[in-house]
XYZ file of C-alpha atoms in Angstrom:
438
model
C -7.022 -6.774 5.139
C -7.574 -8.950 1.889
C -7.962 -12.501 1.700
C -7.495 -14.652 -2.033
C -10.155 -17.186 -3.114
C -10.283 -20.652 -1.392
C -8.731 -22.560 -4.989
C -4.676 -22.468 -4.578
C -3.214 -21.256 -2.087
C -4.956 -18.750 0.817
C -3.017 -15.617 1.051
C -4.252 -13.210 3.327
C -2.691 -9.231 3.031
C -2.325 -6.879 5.170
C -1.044 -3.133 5.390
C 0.048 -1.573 1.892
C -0.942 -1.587 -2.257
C 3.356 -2.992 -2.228
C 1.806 -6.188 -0.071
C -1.176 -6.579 -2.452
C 1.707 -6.571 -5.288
C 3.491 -9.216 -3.691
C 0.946 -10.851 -2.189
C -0.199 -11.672 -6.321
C 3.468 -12.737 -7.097
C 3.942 -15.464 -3.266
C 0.106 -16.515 -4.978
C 2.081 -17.432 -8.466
C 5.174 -18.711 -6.682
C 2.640 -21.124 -4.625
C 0.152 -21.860 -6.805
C -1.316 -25.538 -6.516
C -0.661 -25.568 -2.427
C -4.398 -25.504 -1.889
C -3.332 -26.487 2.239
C -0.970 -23.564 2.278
C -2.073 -20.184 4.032
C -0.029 -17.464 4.011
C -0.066 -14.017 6.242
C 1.549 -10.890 4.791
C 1.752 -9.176 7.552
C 2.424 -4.942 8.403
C 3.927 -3.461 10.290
C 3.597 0.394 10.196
C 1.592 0.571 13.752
C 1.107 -1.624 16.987
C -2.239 -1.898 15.909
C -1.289 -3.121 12.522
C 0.456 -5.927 14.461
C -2.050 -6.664 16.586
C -4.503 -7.175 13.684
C -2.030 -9.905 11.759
C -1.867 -12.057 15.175
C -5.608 -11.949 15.477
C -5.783 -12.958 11.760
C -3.592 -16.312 12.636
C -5.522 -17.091 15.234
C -9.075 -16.921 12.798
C -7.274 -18.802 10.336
C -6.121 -21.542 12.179
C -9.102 -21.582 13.819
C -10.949 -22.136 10.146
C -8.443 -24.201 8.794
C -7.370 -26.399 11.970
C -5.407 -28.677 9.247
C -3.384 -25.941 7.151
C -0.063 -25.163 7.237
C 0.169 -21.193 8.351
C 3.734 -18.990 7.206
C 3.907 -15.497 8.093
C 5.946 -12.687 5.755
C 5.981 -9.436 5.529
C 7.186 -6.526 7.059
C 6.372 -7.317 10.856
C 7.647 -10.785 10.168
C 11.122 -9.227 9.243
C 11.252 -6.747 12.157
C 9.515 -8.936 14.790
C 10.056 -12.970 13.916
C 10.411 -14.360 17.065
C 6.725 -13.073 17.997
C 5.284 -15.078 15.641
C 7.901 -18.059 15.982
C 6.053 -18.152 19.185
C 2.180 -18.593 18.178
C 1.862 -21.892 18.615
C -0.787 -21.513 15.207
C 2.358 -21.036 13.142
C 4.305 -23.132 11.301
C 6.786 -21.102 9.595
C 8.339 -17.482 9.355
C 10.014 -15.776 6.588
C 11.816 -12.777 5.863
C 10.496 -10.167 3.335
C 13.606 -10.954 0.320
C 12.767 -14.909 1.056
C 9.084 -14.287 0.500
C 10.301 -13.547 -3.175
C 11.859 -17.301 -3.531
C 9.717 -20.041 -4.162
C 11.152 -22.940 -2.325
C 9.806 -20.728 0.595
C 6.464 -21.942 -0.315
C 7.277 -24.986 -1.400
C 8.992 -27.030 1.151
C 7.525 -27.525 4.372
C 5.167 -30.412 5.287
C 3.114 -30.361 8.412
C 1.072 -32.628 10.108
C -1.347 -31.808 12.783
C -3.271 -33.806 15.129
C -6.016 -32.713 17.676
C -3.638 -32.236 19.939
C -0.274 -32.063 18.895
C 1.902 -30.643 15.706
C 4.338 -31.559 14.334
C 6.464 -30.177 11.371
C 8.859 -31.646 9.104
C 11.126 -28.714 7.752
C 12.776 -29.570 4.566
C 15.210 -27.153 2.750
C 12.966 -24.702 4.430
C 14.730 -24.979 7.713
C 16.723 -28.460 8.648
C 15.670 -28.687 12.103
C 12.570 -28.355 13.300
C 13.490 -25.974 15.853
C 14.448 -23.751 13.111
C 11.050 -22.193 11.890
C 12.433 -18.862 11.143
C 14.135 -17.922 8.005
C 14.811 -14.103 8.412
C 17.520 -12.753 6.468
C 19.537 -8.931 7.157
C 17.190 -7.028 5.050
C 20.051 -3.932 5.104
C 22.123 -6.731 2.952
C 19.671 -6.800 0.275
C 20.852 -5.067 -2.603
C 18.540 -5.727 -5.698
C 15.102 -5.463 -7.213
C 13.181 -7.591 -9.126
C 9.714 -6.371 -10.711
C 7.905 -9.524 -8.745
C 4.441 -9.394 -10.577
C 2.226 -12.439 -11.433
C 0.174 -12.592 -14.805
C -2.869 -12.797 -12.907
C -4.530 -10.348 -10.260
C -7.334 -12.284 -8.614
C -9.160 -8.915 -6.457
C -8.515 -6.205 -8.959
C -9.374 -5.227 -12.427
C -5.863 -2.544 -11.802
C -2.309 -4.179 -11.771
C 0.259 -3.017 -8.989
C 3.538 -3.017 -10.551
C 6.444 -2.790 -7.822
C 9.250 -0.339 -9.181
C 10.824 0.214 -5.902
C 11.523 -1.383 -2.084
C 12.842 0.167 0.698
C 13.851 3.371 2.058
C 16.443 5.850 2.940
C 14.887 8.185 5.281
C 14.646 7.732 9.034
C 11.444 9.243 10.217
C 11.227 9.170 13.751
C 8.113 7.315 14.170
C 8.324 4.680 11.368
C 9.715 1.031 11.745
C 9.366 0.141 7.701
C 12.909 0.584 6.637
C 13.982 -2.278 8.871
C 11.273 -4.050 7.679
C 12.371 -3.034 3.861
C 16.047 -2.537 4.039
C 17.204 0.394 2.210
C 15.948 1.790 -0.946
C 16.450 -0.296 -4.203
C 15.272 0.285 -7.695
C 14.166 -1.982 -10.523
C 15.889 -1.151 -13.666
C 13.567 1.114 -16.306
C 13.514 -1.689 -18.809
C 12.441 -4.498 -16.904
C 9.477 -2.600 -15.156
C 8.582 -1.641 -19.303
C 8.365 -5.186 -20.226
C 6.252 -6.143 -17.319
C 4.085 -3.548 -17.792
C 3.910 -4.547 -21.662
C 3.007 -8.037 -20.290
C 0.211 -6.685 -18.186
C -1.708 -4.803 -20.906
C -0.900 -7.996 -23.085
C -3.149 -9.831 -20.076
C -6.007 -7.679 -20.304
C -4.991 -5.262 -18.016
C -6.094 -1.343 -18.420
C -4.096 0.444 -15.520
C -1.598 -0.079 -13.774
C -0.317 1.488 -10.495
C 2.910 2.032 -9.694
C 4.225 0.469 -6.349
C 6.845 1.134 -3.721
C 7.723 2.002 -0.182
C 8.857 5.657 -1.071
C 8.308 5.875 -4.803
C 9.599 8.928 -5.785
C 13.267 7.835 -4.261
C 13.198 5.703 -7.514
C 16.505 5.916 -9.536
C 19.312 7.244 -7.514
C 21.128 3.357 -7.030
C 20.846 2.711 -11.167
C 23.369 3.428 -13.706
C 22.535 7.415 -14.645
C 19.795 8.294 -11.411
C 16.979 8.309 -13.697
C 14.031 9.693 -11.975
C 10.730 8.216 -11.240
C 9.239 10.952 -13.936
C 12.051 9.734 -16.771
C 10.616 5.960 -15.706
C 7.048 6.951 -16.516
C 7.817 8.724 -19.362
C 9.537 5.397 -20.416
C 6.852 3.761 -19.692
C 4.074 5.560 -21.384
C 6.122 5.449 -24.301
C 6.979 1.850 -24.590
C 3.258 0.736 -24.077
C 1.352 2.868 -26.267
C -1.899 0.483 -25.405
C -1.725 1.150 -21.787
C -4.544 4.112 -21.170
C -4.286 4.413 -17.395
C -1.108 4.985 -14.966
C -1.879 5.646 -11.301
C 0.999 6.080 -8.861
C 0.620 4.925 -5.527
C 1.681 6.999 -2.364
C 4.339 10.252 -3.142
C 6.658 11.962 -0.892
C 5.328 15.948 -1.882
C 8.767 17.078 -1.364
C 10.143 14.662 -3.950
C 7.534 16.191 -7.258
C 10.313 17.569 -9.485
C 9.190 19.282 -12.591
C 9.294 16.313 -14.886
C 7.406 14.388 -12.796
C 4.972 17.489 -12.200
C 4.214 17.890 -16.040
C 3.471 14.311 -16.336
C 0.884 14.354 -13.531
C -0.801 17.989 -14.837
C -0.634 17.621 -17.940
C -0.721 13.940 -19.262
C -4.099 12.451 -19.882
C -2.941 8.523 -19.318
C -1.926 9.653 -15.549
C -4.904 9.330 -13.478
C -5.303 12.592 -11.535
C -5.435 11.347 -8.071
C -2.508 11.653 -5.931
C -1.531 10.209 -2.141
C 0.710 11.864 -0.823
C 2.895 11.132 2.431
C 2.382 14.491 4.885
C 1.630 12.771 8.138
C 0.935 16.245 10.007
C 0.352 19.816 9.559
C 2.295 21.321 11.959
C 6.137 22.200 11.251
C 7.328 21.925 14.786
C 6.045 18.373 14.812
C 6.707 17.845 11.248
C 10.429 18.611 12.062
C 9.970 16.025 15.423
C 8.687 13.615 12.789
C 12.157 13.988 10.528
C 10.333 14.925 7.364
C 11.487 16.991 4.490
C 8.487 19.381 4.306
C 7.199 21.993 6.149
C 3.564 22.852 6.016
C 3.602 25.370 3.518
C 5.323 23.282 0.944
C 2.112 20.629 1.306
C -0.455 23.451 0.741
C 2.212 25.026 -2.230
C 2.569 21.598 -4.192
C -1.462 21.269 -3.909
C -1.825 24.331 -4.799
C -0.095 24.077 -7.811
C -1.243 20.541 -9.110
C -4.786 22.080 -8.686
C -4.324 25.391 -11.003
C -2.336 23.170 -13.336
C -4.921 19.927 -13.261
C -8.109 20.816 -11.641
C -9.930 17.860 -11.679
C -7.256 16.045 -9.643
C -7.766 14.731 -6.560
C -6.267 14.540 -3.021
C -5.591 11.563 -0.361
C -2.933 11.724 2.730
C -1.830 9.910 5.455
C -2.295 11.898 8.476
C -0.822 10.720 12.354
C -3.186 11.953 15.115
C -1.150 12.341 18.600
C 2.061 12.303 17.696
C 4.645 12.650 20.688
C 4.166 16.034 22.021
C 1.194 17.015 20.328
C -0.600 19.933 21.959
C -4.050 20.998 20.756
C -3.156 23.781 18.797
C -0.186 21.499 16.745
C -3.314 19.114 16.274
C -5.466 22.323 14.990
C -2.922 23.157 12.426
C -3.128 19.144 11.269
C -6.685 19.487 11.341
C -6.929 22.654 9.242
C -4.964 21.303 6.810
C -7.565 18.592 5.620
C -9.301 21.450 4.163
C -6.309 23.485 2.963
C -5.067 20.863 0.860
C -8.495 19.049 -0.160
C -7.826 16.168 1.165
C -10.456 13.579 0.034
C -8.822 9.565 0.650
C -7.890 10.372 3.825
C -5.634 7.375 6.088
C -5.657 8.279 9.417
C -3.561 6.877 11.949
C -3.688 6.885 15.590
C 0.187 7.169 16.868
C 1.319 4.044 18.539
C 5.221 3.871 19.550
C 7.389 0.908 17.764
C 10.116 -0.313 19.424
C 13.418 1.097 18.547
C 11.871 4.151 16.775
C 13.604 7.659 18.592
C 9.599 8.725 18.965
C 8.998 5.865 21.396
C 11.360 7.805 23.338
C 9.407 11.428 23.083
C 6.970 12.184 25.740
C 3.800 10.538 24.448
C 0.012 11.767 24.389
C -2.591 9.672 25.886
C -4.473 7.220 24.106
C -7.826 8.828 24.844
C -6.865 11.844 23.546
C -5.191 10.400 20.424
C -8.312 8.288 19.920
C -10.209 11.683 19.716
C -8.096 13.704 17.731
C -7.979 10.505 15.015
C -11.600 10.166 15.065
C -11.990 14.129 14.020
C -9.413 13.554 11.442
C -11.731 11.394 10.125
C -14.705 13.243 10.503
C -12.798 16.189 8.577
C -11.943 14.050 5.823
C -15.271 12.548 5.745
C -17.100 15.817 5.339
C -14.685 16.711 2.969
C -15.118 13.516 0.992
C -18.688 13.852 0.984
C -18.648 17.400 -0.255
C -16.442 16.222 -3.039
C -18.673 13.064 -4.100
C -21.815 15.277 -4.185
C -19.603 17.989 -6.241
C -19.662 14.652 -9.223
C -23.285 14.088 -9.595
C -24.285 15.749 -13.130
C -20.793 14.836 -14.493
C -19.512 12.444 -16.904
C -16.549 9.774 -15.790
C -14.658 7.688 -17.389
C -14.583 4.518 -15.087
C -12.619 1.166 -14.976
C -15.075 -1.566 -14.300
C -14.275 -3.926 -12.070
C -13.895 -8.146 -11.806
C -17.812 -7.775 -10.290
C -19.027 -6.156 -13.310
C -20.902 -3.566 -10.975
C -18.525 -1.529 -9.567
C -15.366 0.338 -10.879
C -13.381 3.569 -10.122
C -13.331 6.979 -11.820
C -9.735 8.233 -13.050
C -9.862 10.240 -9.866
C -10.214 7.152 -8.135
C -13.781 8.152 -6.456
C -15.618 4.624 -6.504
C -18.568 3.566 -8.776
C -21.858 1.686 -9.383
C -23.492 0.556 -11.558
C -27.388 -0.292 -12.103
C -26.476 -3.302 -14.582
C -23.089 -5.189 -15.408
C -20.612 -3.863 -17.545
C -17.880 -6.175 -18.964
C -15.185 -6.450 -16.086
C -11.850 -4.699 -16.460
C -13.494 -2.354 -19.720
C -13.479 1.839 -19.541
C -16.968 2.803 -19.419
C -18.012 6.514 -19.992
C -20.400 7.278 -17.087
C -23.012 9.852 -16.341
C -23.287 10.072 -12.900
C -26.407 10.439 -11.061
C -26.412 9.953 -7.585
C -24.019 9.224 -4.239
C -25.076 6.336 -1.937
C -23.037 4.852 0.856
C -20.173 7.214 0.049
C -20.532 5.497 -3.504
C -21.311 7.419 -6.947
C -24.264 5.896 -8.697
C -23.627 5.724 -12.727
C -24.951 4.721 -15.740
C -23.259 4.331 -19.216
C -23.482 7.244 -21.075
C -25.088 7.572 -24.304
């Protein structure tokens, strides 16, 4: 969970690098609403849920005066829950948290012990606090990106919403609607105007990135878009994508990650498990081999890349030797930014219908996920002391990220959002310990 500064409006994010995108733009669409809070909610687990309720509650309880609207994706699949919280004043769909009058048009007034709210254009009556639209409707894209990124010295540049796969467990495509691609040219001229703002990489965005292309005029690819874009703005010297479907890698795109030096060798890829039986309980595309193939072959091709995953421990049905194979597979594909996930059923989804695995036991098996990845990531860190890294620098001045995205610090400030070259000489806190190189 991120929260923005205290000047403008408060915008507090949760779940995924596409909500930190938008999260930027609802701050430019609201700017100058310093009594305006604003929760971007997830919802990819029940936990995920739970967390945005308990983050009303501390607002509200911080800023008793405020006026509190809730977006985002468990907004859009679950409004009425948050109609209900009596700390709420407003809820709105994920298309109308791209339109500014969203922000823009409700006035509340709160008492010690009552509220009140008068609901402009946002909603005529003041029974009507939900504005929710059919996000299956929604047919366009728009590259919403402010000028300004308050937390990050990177940009996140959204290129594509939605999806068109129906994986068993997931609830984000009727949070998302289906999948929706912004035209090549006007993510280029964004991403012109980002570099023009002082920006030195940008990361491309989306709830299942590589589907990019198939609704425009030709299919262009996500690989033809980077090319596009690495062409049209010479002066941009990093590109970082965001999470991949491995299954989706086609050969342009492959040569771009190997063998280009403005993409930032570090890739995130969607595998979710290790084991094919539940892999094909799951509804994805892959089988195990084809994770440990494409990893494989990024490696020989591009050996300084590195590996993160999102991995589901307990899935419906999972036995201990289906949890094994997900476990072995942390090593077999060098998985280093590990996001692990504890299964929790979402309404509606067919796997809240399979015969589920206790919570004890999926506590356990998440918690050795992590302790996998963690002595993987470790292993990894320690394998960069002695070497030299070329590192963004943060807004703090102290800390930045190597192209491999394995985090930094430095001893003294370095000017925020430059591209230090680093000697690095030590690991502490699960953080590499640099200073500027000769």
């Amino acid at each position: 969970m991120t929260s923005s500064p205290a000047k403008g409006p408060e915008i507090i994010t949760m779940g995924c690098r596409l909500n930190i995108a938008e999260s930027e733009a609802i701050r430019d669409m609201a700017q100058g609403q310093d009594d305006l809070i604003v929760v971007n909610s997830c919802a990819v687990t029940a936990e995920a849920v739970r967390q945005t309720r308990q983050a009303i509650r501390r607002a509200r309880r911080e800023r008793p005066d405020a006026r509190i609207l809730v977006t985002g994706c468990a907004a859009q699949t679950e409004p009425q829950t948050f109609a209900a919280m009596a700390e709420v004043d407003g809820v709105i769909g994920n298309r109308e948290k791209m339109e500014a009058d969203s922000y823009t048009t409700v006035r509340v007034e709160r008492s010690r012990d009552t509220t009140s709210a008068t609901l402009l254009d946002f909603a005529r009556s003041e029974r009507e606090v939900v504005r929710v639209s059919d996000i299956m409707a929604v047919r366009d894209t728009a590259p919403h990106m402010a000028s300004a990124f308050a937390d990050h010295a990177r940009a996140f540049l959204e290129v594509q919403n939605g999806c068109d796969h129906r994986c068993t467990f997931c609830i984000i495509p009727y949070g998302r609607g289906n999948s929706r691609s912004v035209p090549a040219g006007a993510v280029v001229e964004k991403a012109k105007q980002l570099v023009d703002a002082g920006y030195r990489e940008i990361v491309l965005t989306g709830v299942d990135v590589t589907s990019y292309g198939p609704d425009l005029p030709g299919s262009p690819s996500l690989g033809l878009l980077i090319e596009r874009i690495l062409k049209g703005v010479p002066d941009l010297p990093r590109l970082r994508l965001s999470s991949i479907d491995s299954v989706e890698i086609d050969e342009r795109l492959f040569d771009l990650i190997a063998h280009d030096p403005r993409m930032m060798p570090h890739l995130h890829l969607s595998l979710q498990a290790g084991d094919d039986m539940i892999l094909k309980r799951m509804k994805r595309r892959h089988t195990r081999a084809d994770a440990i193939r494409i990893v494989e072959k990024l490696k020989a091709a591009r050996p300084d890349i590195s590996i993160g995953a999102d991995i589901i421990a307990g899935f419906p049905t999972e036995d201990e030797a289906m949890f094994a194979n997900s476990l072995a597979l942390v090593d077999e594909c060098d998985i280093v930014h590990g996001h692990i996930f504890p299964y929790s059923p979402r309404t509606g989804t067919p796997a809240a219908r399979m015969p589920q695995v206790d919570r004890a036991t999926i506590k356990a098996r998440a918690a050795r996920l992590r302790d996998a990845c963690s002595t993987r990531r470790d292993g990894w860190l320690h394998s960069l002391i002695g070497t030299s890294q070329s590192v963004l620098v943060e807004r703090s001045g102290l800390t930045g990220h190597a192209e491999n995205f394995a985090p930094v610090r430095f001893a003294s400030a370095k000017p925020p959002s430059s591209i230090v070259r680093a000697i690095i000489t030590g690991l502490e806190n699960d953080t590499l310990i640099a200073q500027e190189a000769a």
